[in-house]
Short mmCIF file of C-alpha atoms in Angstrom, two decimals:
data_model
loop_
_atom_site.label_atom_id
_atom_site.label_comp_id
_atom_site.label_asym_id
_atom_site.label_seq_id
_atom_site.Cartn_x
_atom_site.Cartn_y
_atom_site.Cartn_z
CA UNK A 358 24.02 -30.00 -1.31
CA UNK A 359 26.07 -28.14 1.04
CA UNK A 360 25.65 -24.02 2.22
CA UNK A 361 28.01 -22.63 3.14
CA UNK A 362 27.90 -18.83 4.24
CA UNK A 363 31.03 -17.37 5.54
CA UNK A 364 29.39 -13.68 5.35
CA UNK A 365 30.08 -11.68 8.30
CA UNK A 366 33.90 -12.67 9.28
CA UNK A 367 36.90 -10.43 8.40
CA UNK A 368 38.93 -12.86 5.54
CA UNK A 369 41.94 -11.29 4.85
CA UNK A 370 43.25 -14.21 2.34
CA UNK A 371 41.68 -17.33 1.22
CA UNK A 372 44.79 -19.42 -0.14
CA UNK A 373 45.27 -20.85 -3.97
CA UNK A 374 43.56 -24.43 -4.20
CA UNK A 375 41.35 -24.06 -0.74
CA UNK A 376 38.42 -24.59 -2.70
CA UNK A 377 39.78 -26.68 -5.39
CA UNK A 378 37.55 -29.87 -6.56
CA UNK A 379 34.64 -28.97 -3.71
CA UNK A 380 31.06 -29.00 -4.90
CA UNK A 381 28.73 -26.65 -3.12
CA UNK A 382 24.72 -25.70 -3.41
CA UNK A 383 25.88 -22.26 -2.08
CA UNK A 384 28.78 -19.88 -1.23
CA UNK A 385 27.41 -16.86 0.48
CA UNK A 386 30.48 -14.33 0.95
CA UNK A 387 28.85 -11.32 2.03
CA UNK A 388 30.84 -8.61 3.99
CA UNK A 389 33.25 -11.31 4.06
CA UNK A 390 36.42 -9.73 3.49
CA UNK A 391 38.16 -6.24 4.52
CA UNK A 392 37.43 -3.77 1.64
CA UNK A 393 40.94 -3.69 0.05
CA UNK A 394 41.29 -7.56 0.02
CA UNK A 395 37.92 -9.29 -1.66
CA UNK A 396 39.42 -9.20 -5.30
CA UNK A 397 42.66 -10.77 -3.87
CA UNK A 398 41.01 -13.16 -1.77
CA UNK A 399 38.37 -14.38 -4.68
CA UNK A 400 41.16 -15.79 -6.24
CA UNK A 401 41.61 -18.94 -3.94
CA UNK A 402 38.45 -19.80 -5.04
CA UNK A 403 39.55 -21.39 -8.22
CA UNK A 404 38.41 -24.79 -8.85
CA UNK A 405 35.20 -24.25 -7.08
CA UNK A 406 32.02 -26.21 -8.40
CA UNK A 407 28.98 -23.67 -6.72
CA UNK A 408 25.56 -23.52 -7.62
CA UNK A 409 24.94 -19.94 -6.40
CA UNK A 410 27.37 -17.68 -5.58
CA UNK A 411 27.09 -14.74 -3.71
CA UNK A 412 29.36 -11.88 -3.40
CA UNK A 413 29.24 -8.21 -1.52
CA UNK A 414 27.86 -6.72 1.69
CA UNK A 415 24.74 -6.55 3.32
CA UNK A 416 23.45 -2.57 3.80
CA UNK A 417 24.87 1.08 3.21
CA UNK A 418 26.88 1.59 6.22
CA UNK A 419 28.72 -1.22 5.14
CA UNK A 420 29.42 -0.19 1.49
CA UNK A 421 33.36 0.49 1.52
CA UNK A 422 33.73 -1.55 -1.75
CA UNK A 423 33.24 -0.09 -4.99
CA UNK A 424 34.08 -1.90 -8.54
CA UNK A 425 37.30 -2.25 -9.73
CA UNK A 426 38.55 -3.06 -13.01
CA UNK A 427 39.17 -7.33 -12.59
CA UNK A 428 37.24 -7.27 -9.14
CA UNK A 429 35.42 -10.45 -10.31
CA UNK A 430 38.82 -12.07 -12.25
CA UNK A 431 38.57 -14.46 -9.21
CA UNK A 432 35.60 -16.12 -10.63
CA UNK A 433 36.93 -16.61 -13.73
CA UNK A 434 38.12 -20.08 -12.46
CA UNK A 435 34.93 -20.64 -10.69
CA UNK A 436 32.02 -23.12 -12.21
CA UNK A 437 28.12 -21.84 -11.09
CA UNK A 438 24.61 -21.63 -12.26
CA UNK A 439 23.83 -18.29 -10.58
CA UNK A 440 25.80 -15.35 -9.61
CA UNK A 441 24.65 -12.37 -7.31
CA UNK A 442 26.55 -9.36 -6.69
CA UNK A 443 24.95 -7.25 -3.55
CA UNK A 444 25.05 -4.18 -2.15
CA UNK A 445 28.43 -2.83 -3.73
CA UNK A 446 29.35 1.28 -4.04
CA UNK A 447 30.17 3.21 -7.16
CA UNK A 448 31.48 1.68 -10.46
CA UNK A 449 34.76 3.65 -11.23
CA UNK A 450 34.73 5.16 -15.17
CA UNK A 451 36.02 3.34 -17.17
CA UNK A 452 35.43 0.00 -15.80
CA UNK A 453 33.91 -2.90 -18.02
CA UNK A 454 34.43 -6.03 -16.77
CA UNK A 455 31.67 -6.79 -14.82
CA UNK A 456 30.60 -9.56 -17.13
CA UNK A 457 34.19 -11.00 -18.26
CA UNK A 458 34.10 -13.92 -15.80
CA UNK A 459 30.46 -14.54 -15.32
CA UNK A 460 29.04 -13.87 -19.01
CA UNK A 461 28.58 -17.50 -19.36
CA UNK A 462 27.08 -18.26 -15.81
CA UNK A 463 22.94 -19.40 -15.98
CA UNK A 464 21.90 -17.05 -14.14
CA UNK A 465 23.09 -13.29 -12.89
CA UNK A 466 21.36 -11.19 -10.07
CA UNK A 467 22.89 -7.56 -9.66
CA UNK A 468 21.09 -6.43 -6.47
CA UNK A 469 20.98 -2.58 -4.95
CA UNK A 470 24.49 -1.61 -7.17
CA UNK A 471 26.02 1.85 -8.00
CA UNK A 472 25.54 0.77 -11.78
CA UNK A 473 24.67 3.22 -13.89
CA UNK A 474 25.13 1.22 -17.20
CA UNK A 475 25.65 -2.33 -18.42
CA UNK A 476 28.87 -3.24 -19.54
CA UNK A 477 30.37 -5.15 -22.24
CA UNK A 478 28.39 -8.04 -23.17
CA UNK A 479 30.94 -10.93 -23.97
CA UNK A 480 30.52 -12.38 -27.92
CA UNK A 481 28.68 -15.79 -27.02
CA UNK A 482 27.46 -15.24 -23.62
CA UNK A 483 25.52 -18.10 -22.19
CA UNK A 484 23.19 -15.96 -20.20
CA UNK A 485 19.80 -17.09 -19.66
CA UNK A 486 18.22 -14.90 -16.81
CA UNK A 487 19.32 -11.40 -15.95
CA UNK A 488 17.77 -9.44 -12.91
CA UNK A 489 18.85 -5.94 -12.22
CA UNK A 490 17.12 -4.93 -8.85
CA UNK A 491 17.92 -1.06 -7.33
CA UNK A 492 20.55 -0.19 -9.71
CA UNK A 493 21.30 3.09 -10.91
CA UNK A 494 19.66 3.15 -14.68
CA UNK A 495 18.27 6.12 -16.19
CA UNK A 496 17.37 4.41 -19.19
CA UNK A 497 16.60 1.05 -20.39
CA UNK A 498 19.60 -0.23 -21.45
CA UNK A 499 18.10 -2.12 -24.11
CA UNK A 500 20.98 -1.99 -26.52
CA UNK A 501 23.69 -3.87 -24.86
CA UNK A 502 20.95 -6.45 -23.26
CA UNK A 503 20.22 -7.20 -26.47
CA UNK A 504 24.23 -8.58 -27.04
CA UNK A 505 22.72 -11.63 -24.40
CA UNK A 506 21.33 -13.88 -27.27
CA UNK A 507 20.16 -16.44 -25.11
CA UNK A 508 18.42 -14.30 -22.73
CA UNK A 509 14.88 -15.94 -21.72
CA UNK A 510 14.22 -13.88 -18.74
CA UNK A 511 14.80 -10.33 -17.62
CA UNK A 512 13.86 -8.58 -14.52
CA UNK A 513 14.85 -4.41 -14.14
CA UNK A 514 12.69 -3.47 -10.99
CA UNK A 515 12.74 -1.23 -8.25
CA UNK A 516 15.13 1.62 -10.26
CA UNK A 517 14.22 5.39 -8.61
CA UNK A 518 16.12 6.81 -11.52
CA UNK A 519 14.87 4.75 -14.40
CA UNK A 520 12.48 7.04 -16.53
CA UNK A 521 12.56 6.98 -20.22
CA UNK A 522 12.43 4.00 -22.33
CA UNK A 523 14.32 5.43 -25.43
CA UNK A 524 16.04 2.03 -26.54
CA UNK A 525 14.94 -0.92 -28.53
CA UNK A 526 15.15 -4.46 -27.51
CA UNK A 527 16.18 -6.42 -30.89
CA UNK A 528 16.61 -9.74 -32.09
CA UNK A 529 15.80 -11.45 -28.41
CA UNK A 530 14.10 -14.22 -29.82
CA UNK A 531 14.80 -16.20 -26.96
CA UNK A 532 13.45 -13.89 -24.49
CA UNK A 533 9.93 -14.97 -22.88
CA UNK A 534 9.61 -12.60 -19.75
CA UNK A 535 11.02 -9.04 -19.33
CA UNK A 536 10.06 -7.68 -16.19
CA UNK A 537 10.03 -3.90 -15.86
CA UNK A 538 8.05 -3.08 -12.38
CA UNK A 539 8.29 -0.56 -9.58
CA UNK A 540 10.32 1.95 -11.74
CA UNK A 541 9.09 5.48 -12.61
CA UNK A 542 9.68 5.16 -16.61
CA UNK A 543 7.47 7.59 -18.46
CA UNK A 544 7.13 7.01 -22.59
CA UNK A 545 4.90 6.85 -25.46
CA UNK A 546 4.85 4.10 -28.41
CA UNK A 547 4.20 1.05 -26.10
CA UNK A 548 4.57 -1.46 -27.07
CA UNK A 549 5.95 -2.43 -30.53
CA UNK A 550 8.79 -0.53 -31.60
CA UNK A 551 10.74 -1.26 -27.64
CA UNK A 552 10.50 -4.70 -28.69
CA UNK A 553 12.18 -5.77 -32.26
CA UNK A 554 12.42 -9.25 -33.14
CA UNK A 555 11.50 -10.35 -29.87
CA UNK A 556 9.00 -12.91 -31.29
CA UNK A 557 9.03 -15.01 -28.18
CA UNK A 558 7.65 -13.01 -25.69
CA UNK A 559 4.93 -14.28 -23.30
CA UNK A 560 5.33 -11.96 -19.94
CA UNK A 561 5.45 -8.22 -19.81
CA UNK A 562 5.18 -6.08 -17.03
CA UNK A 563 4.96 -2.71 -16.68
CA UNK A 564 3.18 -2.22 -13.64
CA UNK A 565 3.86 0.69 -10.54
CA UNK A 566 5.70 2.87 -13.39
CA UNK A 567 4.65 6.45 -13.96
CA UNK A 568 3.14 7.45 -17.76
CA UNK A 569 2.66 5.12 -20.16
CA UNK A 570 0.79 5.88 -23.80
CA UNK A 571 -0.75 3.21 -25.78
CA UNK A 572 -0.89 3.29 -29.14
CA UNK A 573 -2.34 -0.16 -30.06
CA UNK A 574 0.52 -1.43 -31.77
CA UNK A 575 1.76 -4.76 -30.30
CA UNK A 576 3.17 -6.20 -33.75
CA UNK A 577 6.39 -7.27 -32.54
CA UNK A 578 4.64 -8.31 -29.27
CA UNK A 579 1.55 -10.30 -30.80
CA UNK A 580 2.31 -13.91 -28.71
CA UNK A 581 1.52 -12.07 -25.31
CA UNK A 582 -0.26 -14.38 -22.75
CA UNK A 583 0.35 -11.84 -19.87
CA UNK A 584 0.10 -8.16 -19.33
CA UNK A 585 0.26 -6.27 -16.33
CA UNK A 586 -0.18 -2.31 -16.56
CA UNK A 587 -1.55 -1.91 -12.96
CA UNK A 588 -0.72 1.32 -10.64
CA UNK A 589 0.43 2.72 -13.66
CA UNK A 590 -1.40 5.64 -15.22
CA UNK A 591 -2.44 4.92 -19.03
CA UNK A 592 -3.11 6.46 -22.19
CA UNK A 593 -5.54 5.02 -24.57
CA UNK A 594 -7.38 2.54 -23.12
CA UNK A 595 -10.85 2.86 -23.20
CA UNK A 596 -10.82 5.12 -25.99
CA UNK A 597 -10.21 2.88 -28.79
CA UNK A 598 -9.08 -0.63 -28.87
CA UNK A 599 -5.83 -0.88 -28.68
CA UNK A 600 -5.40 -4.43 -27.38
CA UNK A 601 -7.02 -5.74 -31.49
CA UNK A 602 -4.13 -7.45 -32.01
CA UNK A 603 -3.38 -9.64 -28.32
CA UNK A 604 -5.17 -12.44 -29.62
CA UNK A 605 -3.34 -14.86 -27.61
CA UNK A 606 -3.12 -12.67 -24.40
CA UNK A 607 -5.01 -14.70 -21.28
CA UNK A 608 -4.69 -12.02 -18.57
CA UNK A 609 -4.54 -8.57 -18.36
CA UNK A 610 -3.76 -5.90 -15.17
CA UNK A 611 -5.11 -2.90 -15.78
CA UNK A 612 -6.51 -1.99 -12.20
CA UNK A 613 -5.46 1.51 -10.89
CA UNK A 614 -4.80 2.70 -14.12
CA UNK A 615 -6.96 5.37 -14.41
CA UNK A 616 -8.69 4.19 -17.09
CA UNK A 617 -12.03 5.05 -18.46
CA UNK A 618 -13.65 2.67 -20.84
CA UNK A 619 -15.61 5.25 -22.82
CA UNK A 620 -15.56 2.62 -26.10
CA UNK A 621 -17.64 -0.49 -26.59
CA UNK A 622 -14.70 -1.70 -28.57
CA UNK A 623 -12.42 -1.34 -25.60
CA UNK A 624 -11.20 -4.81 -25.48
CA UNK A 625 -12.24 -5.84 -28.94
CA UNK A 626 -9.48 -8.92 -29.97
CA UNK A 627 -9.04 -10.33 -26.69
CA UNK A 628 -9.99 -13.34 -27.49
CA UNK A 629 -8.64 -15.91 -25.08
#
């Protein structure tokens, strides 16, 4: 059950095999290395067995590394439950191999990146929780999430750029939680048609966003137990009952919403 953090030193080189047949809780390897030598130097840690890895730099000032084609190819050799890449620059064009030697890892965190879009998925990825905190989304990149089949939980929070929701989610039916708070998305349709397939889901939150319409439609969302609108303004609430269909739903946020129950029907099917 051993941590170790070796963030804050200047590696230029860790050699082939140092970390060969060691077992660690954690690795922490955050503005570790000088910029030009962190994809060489992830390479001696082949053979590693790490339950969470972490990998980039701690703030702004500090952000001299962007991401290279086969930065992570060190990790290839690596086995972990979680992954988190921190605090890294711009992704150059053209690069898509972010997930090549973690797509089967547990669990990924992608914290306060230059990422703009997700890339390749790999064909039988193993990933079971995703979080994608302060990237650089404008949309929900619902298409290529939905390439993680065995997604279960999925956190995109705290995007200043994410604002439209034009994507579908489809054929998650794996996927219990999606997390979508403290962005500023803005759309219409909620919630059915973002969702297809996605007969699992239990947890959806939506809260501190911008717009979002209602339209009563929760067919492909129908086994909700928890829904969380608040600080996020709302259309159609209170005007007719658009929550019919959440039979199984057991709470639901809609405080700061601006909502104005104006029908006696407002929350007609909540049930439970």
């Amino acid at each position: 059950n051993l941590t170790l953090v070796l963030s804050l030193n200047n590696i230029k080189s860790i050699e082939p095999g140092a970390f060969a047949g060691i077992h660690l809780a954690e690795l922490a390897l955050r503005s570790a290395f000088e910029s030009s030598m962190m994809q060489t130097s992830l390479q001696g840690l082949a053979g590693l067995q790490v339950s969470r890895l972490i990998v980039g730099v701690f703030n702004d000032q500090d952000r001299q590394q962007d991401f290279e084609r086969g930065l992570l190819d060190g990790v290839c050799q690596v086995q972990m439950e979680e992954f988190v890449l921190i605090c890294l620059g711009d992704f150059e064009d053209g690069t898509d191999t972010l997930f090549n030697c973690i797509g089967n890892v547990s669990t990924i965190r992608l914290v306060d990146l230059g990422l703009k879009q997700i890339s390749q998925v790999p064909v039988g990825s193993k990933v079971k929780q995703l979080e994608c905190k302060k990237c650089g989304f404008d949309d929900v990149p619902a298409l290529k999430l939905s390439l993680f089949k065995e997604l279960r939980v999925l956190r995109i929070t705290k995007n200043r750029s994410l604002k439209t929701f034009e994507q579908k989610f489809e054929g998650l039916s794996n996927l219990e939680v999606i997390d979508l708070s403290e962005n500023r998305l803005t759309f219409s349709g909620c919630c059915s048609r973002q969702f297809r397939n996605c007969s699992n889901l239990k947890h959806l939150n939506l809260s501190f966003n911008s717009y979002i319409r209602l339209t009563g439609d929760f067919i492909n969302a129908e086994n909700l137990l928890y829904l969380d609108f608040q600080h996020t303004t709302l259309f159609g609430p209170g005007t007719y009952p658009v929550f019919l269909s959440l039979q199984r739903l057991i709470y639901l946020d809609i405080s700061h919403t601006k909502t104005e129950v104006k029908s006696q029907c407002t929350f007609c099917g909540l049930n439970s």
